[in-house]
């Protein structure tokens, strides 16, 4: 039943209750009127003298009896009427209570009806949205099926291309082998002549094959010179292989060549598109390379000061690069978790090694670059065979922070590591054991590319701290020998001149310090 039907039913019940005693009340009124008329007739009879008549007396008696009966009946009726009136009042009160309750219920019904309508509309909206999502899901499923089909087709086409490429490569290699066999006899003659010319050239230029003598190292007390050569932050510093100069690179996209003794700027090399992250000289100081955050490594000729090679192929920032001893190859390490070996004669990448973690620095374990040591973002140090591209050894648990630099000892038996856990360690590369640990209360490694260095005689190690302090430790006993503060901000790298006469340090905030370690008076 609707609420309107309920209200109509309740009104009918109320009307039935209120008219229940209507007939009794009407009868009582009629009897009362009849009694009044009889009393009037009695008074008329008495007035006309019929009172003494016997028959009239009998009639009067009968009338009195009836009047008494009617009076009694009227009293009962009054009593019943009073009771009915009281009941009527009670019922009216109950009816008013019920009407108020019904009114409240009606209001509640209206509120609930409004809520039901809103919920119904919301439910319909959600049903509509579900239908739209079902349609979208179906579309996505269709697109996924199409992409899967396209992927299968692409894989099949890729397999065919790989097979065709393999066949073409075999044919090309066979052809090249045939041509190489024909040229071998002439090549042997020319190679002999070139080796003789190269030996003469190295003797004239003081090649690394003729070892650079270094003086007895005396630890400095203060900086000999402070120079500012860059227009923006410095990120790296390195001494040349023969000790005649050192180089710095920075955020101004330039490499500055500086005289090793006077500190005068010799040349500014440009061509990089972004920040220079590391610099390195080849063994004869004829070339210098700079790795860069534009994902490339560039090689400049120091005779012409022009770019000779641009090595592109990494898909991440290149953080470190080194020449091999013969200057024919370069090894680079990148944020893209790869090492690449570049053949400078052919001009392209000959080996890519996946390192599982971003490479912060690398060094060559041997001059020909057959074994590489790399330091990584995941705190580990790894050794690689560049001939096969396979890993030789992974050293874990050495540091608790990412490795910021690795450098070989002068005797080639150990590697120096620097880490964001504020320690340096010497690791024996023959036994893979930690030989020495260096730390100090004030030493804090403040950069992910902070470089440390051995002294040329292997007796000392040096590194820069975040507060601008230069720390030098004894490599044999791990004792902190010197802590000198000449810089005002974090030191990004240090490099020792191979002659042992000077130590160079660069702070990120553009200042380079030269430290005299020869003990000579200037």
Coordinates of C-alpha atoms in Angstrom, one line a residue:
X1 CA 0.0 0.0 0.0
X2 CA 1.1 3.5 -0.7
X3 CA 1.3 6.1 2.0
X4 CA -1.8 7.9 0.6
X5 CA -3.9 4.7 0.9
X6 CA -2.6 4.2 4.4
X7 CA -3.7 7.8 5.4
X8 CA -7.2 7.3 3.8
X9 CA -7.7 4.0 5.7
X10 CA -6.7 5.6 9.0
X11 CA -9.1 8.5 8.4
X12 CA -11.9 6.0 7.8
X13 CA -11.1 4.2 11.0
X14 CA -11.2 7.6 12.8
X15 CA -14.6 8.5 11.4
X16 CA -16.0 5.1 12.4
X17 CA -14.8 5.6 15.9
X18 CA -16.2 9.2 16.2
X19 CA -19.7 8.3 14.8
X20 CA -20.0 5.1 16.8
X21 CA -22.3 6.7 19.5
X22 CA -24.2 9.0 17.1
X23 CA -27.4 6.9 17.2
X24 CA -27.4 6.8 21.0
X25 CA -27.0 10.5 21.2
X26 CA -29.8 11.1 18.7
X27 CA -32.2 8.7 20.6
X28 CA -31.3 10.4 23.9
X29 CA -32.1 13.8 22.5
X30 CA -35.4 12.5 21.1
X31 CA -36.4 11.0 24.5
X32 CA -35.5 14.3 26.2
X33 CA -37.7 16.2 23.8
X34 CA -40.6 13.7 24.4
X35 CA -40.2 14.1 28.1
X36 CA -40.5 17.9 27.8
X37 CA -43.6 17.6 25.8
X38 CA -45.2 15.2 28.3
X39 CA -44.4 17.6 31.1
X40 CA -46.2 20.3 29.2
X41 CA -49.3 18.1 28.7
X42 CA -49.3 17.3 32.5
X43 CA -49.3 21.0 33.3
X44 CA -52.2 21.5 30.8
X45 CA -54.2 18.7 32.4
X46 CA -53.7 20.1 35.9
X47 CA -54.8 23.5 34.6
X48 CA -58.0 22.2 33.1
X49 CA -59.1 20.4 36.3
X50 CA -58.6 16.8 35.3
X51 CA -56.3 16.2 38.2
X52 CA -59.1 14.9 40.5
X53 CA -60.4 12.5 37.9
X54 CA -59.4 8.9 38.7
X55 CA -58.5 8.0 35.3
X56 CA -56.4 11.0 35.0
X57 CA -54.7 10.1 38.2
X58 CA -53.9 6.8 36.9
X59 CA -52.6 8.3 33.7
X60 CA -50.6 10.8 35.8
X61 CA -49.2 8.0 37.8
X62 CA -48.3 6.2 34.7
X63 CA -46.9 9.3 33.3
X64 CA -44.9 10.0 36.5
X65 CA -43.6 6.4 36.3
X66 CA -42.6 6.9 32.7
X67 CA -41.1 10.3 33.6
X68 CA -39.0 8.6 36.3
X69 CA -38.0 5.9 34.0
X70 CA -37.2 8.4 31.3
X71 CA -35.3 10.5 33.9
X72 CA -33.3 7.4 35.0
X73 CA -32.8 6.5 31.4
X74 CA -31.7 10.1 30.7
X75 CA -29.3 9.9 33.6
X76 CA -27.9 6.7 32.2
X77 CA -27.7 8.3 28.9
X78 CA -25.9 11.4 30.4
X79 CA -23.5 9.0 32.1
X80 CA -23.0 7.1 28.9
X81 CA -22.6 10.4 27.0
X82 CA -20.0 11.6 29.5
X83 CA -18.1 8.3 29.2
X84 CA -18.4 8.5 25.4
X85 CA -17.2 12.2 25.5
X86 CA -14.2 11.2 27.6
X87 CA -13.5 8.3 25.2
X88 CA -13.9 10.7 22.4
X89 CA -11.3 13.1 23.9
X90 CA -8.9 10.2 24.5
X91 CA -9.4 9.0 21.0
X92 CA -9.0 12.5 19.6
X93 CA -5.7 12.7 21.6
X94 CA -4.6 9.3 20.2
X95 CA -5.7 10.4 16.8
X96 CA -3.7 13.7 17.1
X97 CA -0.6 11.7 18.3
X98 CA -1.0 9.3 15.4
X99 CA -1.5 12.1 13.0
X100 CA 1.8 13.7 14.2
X101 CA 3.5 10.4 14.0
X102 CA 2.0 9.9 10.5
X103 CA 3.2 13.4 9.6
X104 CA 6.7 12.5 10.8
X105 CA 6.7 9.2 8.9
X106 CA 5.4 11.0 5.8
X107 CA 8.3 13.5 6.1
X108 CA 10.7 10.6 6.6
X109 CA 9.2 8.8 3.6
X110 CA 9.8 11.9 1.5
X111 CA 13.4 12.2 2.7
X112 CA 14.0 8.5 2.1
X113 CA 12.3 8.8 -1.3
X114 CA 14.7 11.6 -2.2
X115 CA 17.6 9.6 -1.0
X116 CA 16.3 6.6 -3.0
X117 CA 16.0 8.8 -6.1
X118 CA 19.6 10.1 -5.6
X119 CA 21.0 6.6 -5.0
X120 CA 19.0 5.3 -8.0
X121 CA 20.5 8.1 -10.2
X122 CA 24.0 7.4 -8.8
X123 CA 23.5 3.7 -9.4
X124 CA 22.4 4.4 -13.0
X125 CA 25.5 6.6 -13.5
X126 CA 27.8 3.9 -12.2
X127 CA 26.1 1.3 -14.4
X128 CA 26.7 3.7 -17.3
X129 CA 30.3 4.2 -16.3
X130 CA 30.8 0.4 -16.0
X131 CA 29.4 0.0 -19.5
X132 CA 31.8 2.7 -20.8
X133 CA 34.7 1.0 -19.0
X134 CA 33.7 -2.4 -20.4
X135 CA 33.8 -0.8 -23.8
X136 CA 37.3 0.8 -23.1
X137 CA 38.6 -2.6 -21.7
X138 CA 37.4 -4.3 -24.9
X139 CA 39.1 -1.7 -27.0
X140 CA 42.4 -2.1 -25.0
X141 CA 42.1 -5.9 -25.3
X142 CA 41.7 -5.5 -29.0
X143 CA 44.7 -3.1 -29.2
X144 CA 46.8 -5.5 -27.0
X145 CA 45.9 -8.4 -29.3
X146 CA 46.9 -6.3 -32.3
X147 CA 50.2 -5.2 -30.6
X148 CA 51.0 -8.9 -29.7
X149 CA 50.3 -9.9 -33.3
X150 CA 52.5 -7.0 -34.5
X151 CA 55.2 -8.0 -31.9
X152 CA 55.2 -11.6 -33.1
X153 CA 55.4 -10.4 -36.7
X154 CA 58.3 -8.0 -35.8
X155 CA 60.1 -10.8 -33.9
X156 CA 59.8 -13.1 -37.0
X157 CA 61.1 -10.2 -39.2
X158 CA 63.9 -9.6 -36.7
X159 CA 64.9 -13.2 -36.8
X160 CA 65.0 -13.1 -40.6
X161 CA 67.0 -9.9 -40.5
X162 CA 69.5 -11.5 -38.0
X163 CA 69.9 -14.5 -40.2
X164 CA 70.4 -12.3 -43.3
X165 CA 72.8 -10.1 -41.3
X166 CA 74.8 -13.2 -40.2
X167 CA 75.0 -14.4 -43.8
X168 CA 76.1 -11.0 -45.0
X169 CA 78.6 -10.7 -42.2
X170 CA 80.1 -14.1 -43.0
X171 CA 80.3 -13.2 -46.6
X172 CA 81.9 -9.8 -45.7
X173 CA 84.4 -11.5 -43.3
X174 CA 85.4 -14.0 -45.9
X175 CA 85.9 -11.3 -48.4
X176 CA 87.9 -9.2 -46.0
X177 CA 90.0 -12.3 -45.0
X178 CA 90.8 -12.9 -48.6
X179 CA 91.9 -9.2 -49.1
X180 CA 93.8 -9.3 -45.8
X181 CA 95.8 -12.4 -46.9
X182 CA 96.7 -10.6 -50.1
X183 CA 98.0 -7.6 -48.2
X184 CA 99.8 -9.3 -45.4
X185 CA 103.2 -9.4 -47.1
X186 CA 103.1 -5.7 -47.9
X187 CA 101.7 -4.8 -44.4
X188 CA 104.6 -6.6 -42.6
X189 CA 107.1 -4.3 -44.4
X190 CA 105.2 -1.1 -43.6
X191 CA 104.6 -2.1 -40.0
X192 CA 108.3 -2.6 -39.4
X193 CA 108.9 0.9 -40.8
X194 CA 106.1 2.5 -38.7
X195 CA 107.4 0.9 -35.5
X196 CA 110.9 2.2 -36.1
X197 CA 109.5 5.7 -36.8
X198 CA 107.2 5.6 -33.7
X199 CA 110.1 4.5 -31.5
X200 CA 112.1 7.6 -32.7
X201 CA 109.2 9.9 -32.1
X202 CA 108.7 8.6 -28.6
X203 CA 112.3 9.1 -27.8
X204 CA 112.1 12.7 -29.0
X205 CA 108.9 13.4 -27.0
X206 CA 110.0 11.6 -23.8
X207 CA 107.5 8.7 -24.2
X208 CA 106.1 6.9 -21.2
X209 CA 108.2 3.9 -22.2
X210 CA 111.1 5.9 -20.8
X211 CA 110.1 6.1 -17.1
X212 CA 109.6 9.6 -15.6
X213 CA 111.9 10.0 -12.6
X214 CA 110.3 11.5 -9.6
X215 CA 111.9 13.3 -6.6
X216 CA 111.5 12.4 -3.0
X217 CA 108.1 13.6 -1.9
X218 CA 107.8 16.0 1.0
X219 CA 104.3 16.7 2.2
X220 CA 103.2 20.4 1.8
X221 CA 102.2 22.7 4.6
X222 CA 100.2 25.2 2.5
X223 CA 99.2 25.8 -1.1
X224 CA 101.8 27.2 -3.4
X225 CA 99.3 28.8 -5.7
X226 CA 95.6 29.3 -6.1
X227 CA 94.2 29.9 -9.5
X228 CA 90.7 30.3 -11.0
X229 CA 90.5 29.3 -14.7
X230 CA 86.8 28.3 -15.2
X231 CA 83.7 30.4 -15.5
X232 CA 81.5 27.7 -13.8
X233 CA 81.9 24.8 -11.4
X234 CA 84.9 22.5 -11.8
X235 CA 84.2 18.8 -11.9
X236 CA 87.5 17.1 -12.6
X237 CA 91.3 17.4 -12.6
X238 CA 94.2 15.3 -13.9
X239 CA 98.0 15.6 -14.4
X240 CA 99.5 14.8 -17.7
X241 CA 101.4 11.5 -18.3
X242 CA 104.8 13.3 -18.7
X243 CA 104.2 15.9 -16.0
X244 CA 104.5 19.1 -18.0
X245 CA 100.9 20.2 -17.5
X246 CA 97.6 19.3 -15.9
X247 CA 94.0 19.7 -17.1
X248 CA 90.7 20.6 -15.5
X249 CA 87.1 20.3 -16.8
X250 CA 83.9 21.7 -15.7
X251 CA 80.3 22.9 -16.2
X252 CA 81.5 25.7 -18.6
X253 CA 81.9 22.9 -21.2
X254 CA 85.6 23.5 -21.5
X255 CA 88.9 21.8 -20.7
X256 CA 91.7 24.1 -19.4
X257 CA 95.3 23.1 -19.9
X258 CA 97.6 24.6 -17.2
X259 CA 101.4 24.6 -16.9
X260 CA 102.4 22.1 -14.2
X261 CA 104.9 24.5 -12.5
X262 CA 103.8 28.1 -13.2
X263 CA 100.0 27.6 -13.1
X264 CA 99.6 29.6 -16.2
X265 CA 96.8 28.7 -18.5
X266 CA 98.2 27.2 -21.7
X267 CA 95.1 26.5 -23.7
X268 CA 91.3 26.2 -23.5
X269 CA 89.7 23.3 -25.4
X270 CA 86.0 23.7 -26.4
X271 CA 83.6 21.6 -28.3
X272 CA 81.7 19.8 -25.6
X273 CA 78.0 20.4 -25.4
X274 CA 77.6 19.9 -21.6
X275 CA 79.6 19.4 -18.4
X276 CA 83.0 17.7 -18.6
X277 CA 83.0 14.9 -16.0
X278 CA 86.6 13.5 -16.4
X279 CA 89.8 14.3 -18.3
X280 CA 92.7 12.0 -19.1
X281 CA 95.9 12.3 -21.2
X282 CA 97.3 9.6 -23.4
X283 CA 100.8 8.1 -22.6
X284 CA 102.7 10.6 -24.8
X285 CA 100.7 13.7 -24.0
X286 CA 99.7 14.1 -27.6
X287 CA 96.0 13.8 -26.9
X288 CA 93.6 14.4 -24.1
X289 CA 90.0 13.1 -23.7
X290 CA 87.0 14.5 -21.9
X291 CA 83.9 12.5 -21.0
X292 CA 80.7 14.5 -20.9
X293 CA 77.2 14.6 -19.6
X294 CA 76.0 14.9 -23.3
X295 CA 76.5 11.1 -23.5
X296 CA 79.7 11.4 -25.5
X297 CA 83.5 11.3 -25.1
X298 CA 85.7 13.7 -27.1
X299 CA 89.4 13.5 -27.9
X300 CA 91.4 16.6 -28.7
X301 CA 94.8 16.8 -30.3
X302 CA 97.2 18.8 -28.1
X303 CA 99.2 19.9 -31.2
X304 CA 96.3 21.4 -33.0
X305 CA 93.9 21.9 -30.1
X306 CA 91.1 20.6 -32.2
X307 CA 88.7 17.7 -31.7
X308 CA 90.1 14.5 -33.3
X309 CA 87.4 12.0 -32.3
X310 CA 83.8 12.2 -30.9
X311 CA 82.8 8.9 -29.5
X312 CA 79.0 8.6 -29.3
X313 CA 77.0 5.5 -28.5
X314 CA 76.2 5.7 -24.7
X315 CA 72.6 6.5 -23.9
X316 CA 73.5 8.0 -20.5
X317 CA 76.0 10.5 -19.1
X318 CA 79.6 9.4 -19.5
X319 CA 81.3 9.7 -16.1
X320 CA 84.8 8.4 -16.9
X321 CA 87.1 7.4 -19.8
X322 CA 90.8 6.3 -20.2
X323 CA 93.3 5.8 -23.0
X324 CA 95.0 2.4 -23.3
X325 CA 98.8 2.5 -23.2
X326 CA 99.2 2.4 -27.0
X327 CA 96.7 5.3 -27.4
X328 CA 94.8 3.3 -30.0
X329 CA 91.8 2.5 -27.8
X330 CA 89.6 4.3 -25.2
X331 CA 87.5 2.7 -22.5
X332 CA 84.5 4.7 -21.2
X333 CA 82.0 4.1 -18.4
X334 CA 78.5 5.6 -18.3
X335 CA 75.4 6.1 -16.2
X336 CA 73.6 3.8 -18.7
X337 CA 75.3 0.8 -16.9
X338 CA 77.7 0.0 -19.7
X339 CA 81.4 0.1 -20.4
X340 CA 82.4 0.6 -24.0
X341 CA 85.7 0.0 -25.7
X342 CA 86.5 2.3 -28.7
X343 CA 89.0 1.6 -31.5
X344 CA 90.4 5.0 -32.5
X345 CA 91.9 3.7 -35.7
X346 CA 88.5 2.3 -36.9
X347 CA 86.6 5.1 -35.2
X348 CA 83.8 3.0 -33.6
X349 CA 82.8 0.9 -30.6
X350 CA 84.2 -2.6 -30.6
X351 CA 82.9 -3.9 -27.3
X352 CA 80.0 -3.1 -25.0
X353 CA 80.0 -4.6 -21.5
X354 CA 76.8 -4.5 -19.4
X355 CA 77.8 -3.7 -15.8
X356 CA 74.5 -4.1 -13.9
X357 CA 75.0 -0.7 -12.2
X358 CA 75.9 2.9 -13.1
X359 CA 79.6 3.3 -13.5
X360 CA 81.1 6.3 -11.6
X361 CA 84.8 5.7 -12.5
X362 CA 87.2 3.2 -14.1
X363 CA 90.9 2.5 -14.4
X364 CA 93.0 0.1 -16.5
X365 CA 94.7 -2.8 -14.6
X366 CA 97.2 -3.2 -17.4
X367 CA 98.5 -0.8 -20.1
X368 CA 96.9 -2.6 -23.0
X369 CA 93.5 -2.3 -21.4
X370 CA 92.7 -6.0 -21.4
X371 CA 91.5 -5.8 -17.8
X372 CA 89.3 -2.9 -16.5
X373 CA 88.4 -2.1 -12.9
X374 CA 85.2 -0.1 -12.4
X375 CA 83.5 1.5 -9.4
X376 CA 79.7 1.6 -9.2
X377 CA 76.6 3.3 -7.8
X378 CA 75.6 0.0 -6.1
X379 CA 78.8 0.2 -3.8
X380 CA 80.5 -2.6 -5.7
X381 CA 83.8 -2.9 -7.6
X382 CA 84.0 -5.1 -10.7
X383 CA 86.8 -6.4 -12.9
X384 CA 86.2 -7.0 -16.6
X385 CA 88.0 -8.8 -19.5
X386 CA 87.6 -6.5 -22.5
X387 CA 88.6 -9.2 -24.9
X388 CA 85.6 -11.3 -24.1
X389 CA 83.3 -8.7 -22.4
X390 CA 82.8 -11.0 -19.4
X391 CA 83.2 -10.2 -15.7
X392 CA 86.3 -11.5 -13.9
X393 CA 85.4 -10.6 -10.3
X394 CA 82.8 -8.7 -8.4
X395 CA 83.9 -7.3 -5.1
X396 CA 80.9 -6.7 -2.8
X397 CA 80.9 -5.5 0.8
X398 CA 84.0 -3.4 0.4
X399 CA 82.1 -0.1 0.9
X400 CA 78.8 0.9 2.3
X401 CA 78.3 3.8 -0.1
X402 CA 78.7 4.2 -3.8
X403 CA 82.2 4.1 -5.1
X404 CA 83.3 7.5 -6.5
X405 CA 86.8 6.7 -7.9
X406 CA 89.2 3.9 -8.6
X407 CA 92.9 4.3 -9.4
X408 CA 95.8 1.8 -9.8
X409 CA 98.9 1.9 -7.6
X410 CA 102.2 2.7 -9.3
X411 CA 103.3 -0.9 -9.0
X412 CA 100.1 -2.2 -10.5
X413 CA 99.4 -4.6 -7.7
X414 CA 96.5 -2.8 -5.9
X415 CA 93.7 -0.4 -6.5
X416 CA 92.7 2.7 -4.4
X417 CA 88.9 3.2 -4.0
X418 CA 87.1 6.2 -2.7
X419 CA 83.5 6.0 -1.5
X420 CA 80.6 8.0 -0.2
X421 CA 80.8 6.0 3.1
X422 CA 83.7 8.4 3.9
X423 CA 86.5 5.8 3.6
X424 CA 89.3 5.0 1.1
X425 CA 90.6 1.5 0.7
X426 CA 93.5 -0.2 -0.9
X427 CA 92.6 -3.6 -2.4
X428 CA 95.1 -6.2 -3.6
X429 CA 93.9 -7.1 -7.1
X430 CA 95.8 -10.4 -6.9
X431 CA 94.1 -11.8 -3.8
X432 CA 91.1 -9.4 -3.8
X433 CA 91.8 -8.5 -0.1
X434 CA 91.5 -5.2 1.6
X435 CA 95.1 -4.1 2.4
X436 CA 94.4 -0.8 4.1
X437 CA 91.5 1.4 5.1
X438 CA 91.8 5.2 5.4
X439 CA 89.5 7.5 7.2
X440 CA 89.4 10.6 9.4
X441 CA 87.0 12.3 11.7
X442 CA 86.9 15.4 9.5
X443 CA 87.0 13.6 6.1
X444 CA 83.7 13.5 4.3
X445 CA 83.3 12.5 0.6
X446 CA 80.9 15.2 -0.7
X447 CA 80.5 14.2 -4.4
X448 CA 79.5 11.2 -6.4
X449 CA 82.5 11.9 -8.7
X450 CA 85.2 12.8 -6.1
X451 CA 88.5 11.4 -7.2
X452 CA 91.4 10.3 -5.0
X453 CA 95.1 9.5 -6.0
X454 CA 98.3 7.7 -5.2
X455 CA 101.6 9.5 -4.9
X456 CA 104.0 8.5 -7.7
X457 CA 106.1 6.5 -5.3
X458 CA 103.0 4.8 -3.9
X459 CA 103.8 5.9 -0.3
X460 CA 100.8 8.3 0.1
X461 CA 97.2 8.6 -0.9
X462 CA 95.3 11.9 -1.1
X463 CA 91.7 12.9 -1.2
X464 CA 89.5 16.0 -0.8
X465 CA 86.8 16.5 1.8
X466 CA 83.5 18.3 1.6
X467 CA 84.7 21.1 3.9
X468 CA 87.6 21.9 1.6
X469 CA 90.3 20.0 3.5
X470 CA 93.0 18.1 1.7
X471 CA 93.7 14.8 3.5
X472 CA 96.9 12.9 2.9
X473 CA 97.4 9.4 4.5
X474 CA 100.4 7.1 4.8
X475 CA 99.7 4.2 2.4
X476 CA 101.7 1.8 4.4
X477 CA 100.2 2.2 7.9
X478 CA 96.9 4.1 7.2
X479 CA 97.9 7.1 9.4
X480 CA 96.6 10.5 8.5
X481 CA 99.8 12.5 7.8
X482 CA 98.4 15.9 6.7
X483 CA 95.1 17.7 6.8
X484 CA 95.3 21.1 5.2
X485 CA 92.5 23.5 4.5
X486 CA 93.0 26.0 1.7
X487 CA 89.8 25.4 -0.2
X488 CA 86.4 26.9 0.9
X489 CA 84.1 24.3 -0.5
X490 CA 83.9 20.6 -1.5
X491 CA 87.0 19.2 -3.3
X492 CA 86.0 17.3 -6.5
X493 CA 89.4 15.8 -7.3
X494 CA 93.1 15.5 -6.6
X495 CA 95.9 14.5 -8.9
X496 CA 99.7 14.0 -8.3
X497 CA 102.2 15.1 -10.9
X498 CA 104.1 11.9 -12.1
X499 CA 107.4 13.7 -11.2
X500 CA 106.3 13.9 -7.6
X501 CA 107.0 17.7 -7.5
X502 CA 103.4 18.9 -7.3
X503 CA 100.0 17.8 -6.1
X504 CA 96.9 19.5 -7.6
X505 CA 93.5 19.8 -6.1
X506 CA 90.3 21.3 -7.5
X507 CA 87.2 22.5 -5.6
X508 CA 83.8 22.5 -7.1
X509 CA 83.6 26.3 -6.6
X510 CA 86.2 27.1 -9.4
X511 CA 89.4 27.2 -7.4
X512 CA 92.5 25.1 -8.1
X513 CA 95.3 24.7 -5.6
X514 CA 98.9 23.7 -6.5
X515 CA 100.9 22.1 -3.6
X516 CA 104.7 21.8 -3.8
X517 CA 105.7 18.3 -2.7
X518 CA 109.3 18.5 -3.9
X519 CA 110.7 20.1 -0.8
X520 CA 112.5 22.7 -2.9
X521 CA 112.3 26.4 -2.0
X522 CA 110.8 28.6 -4.6

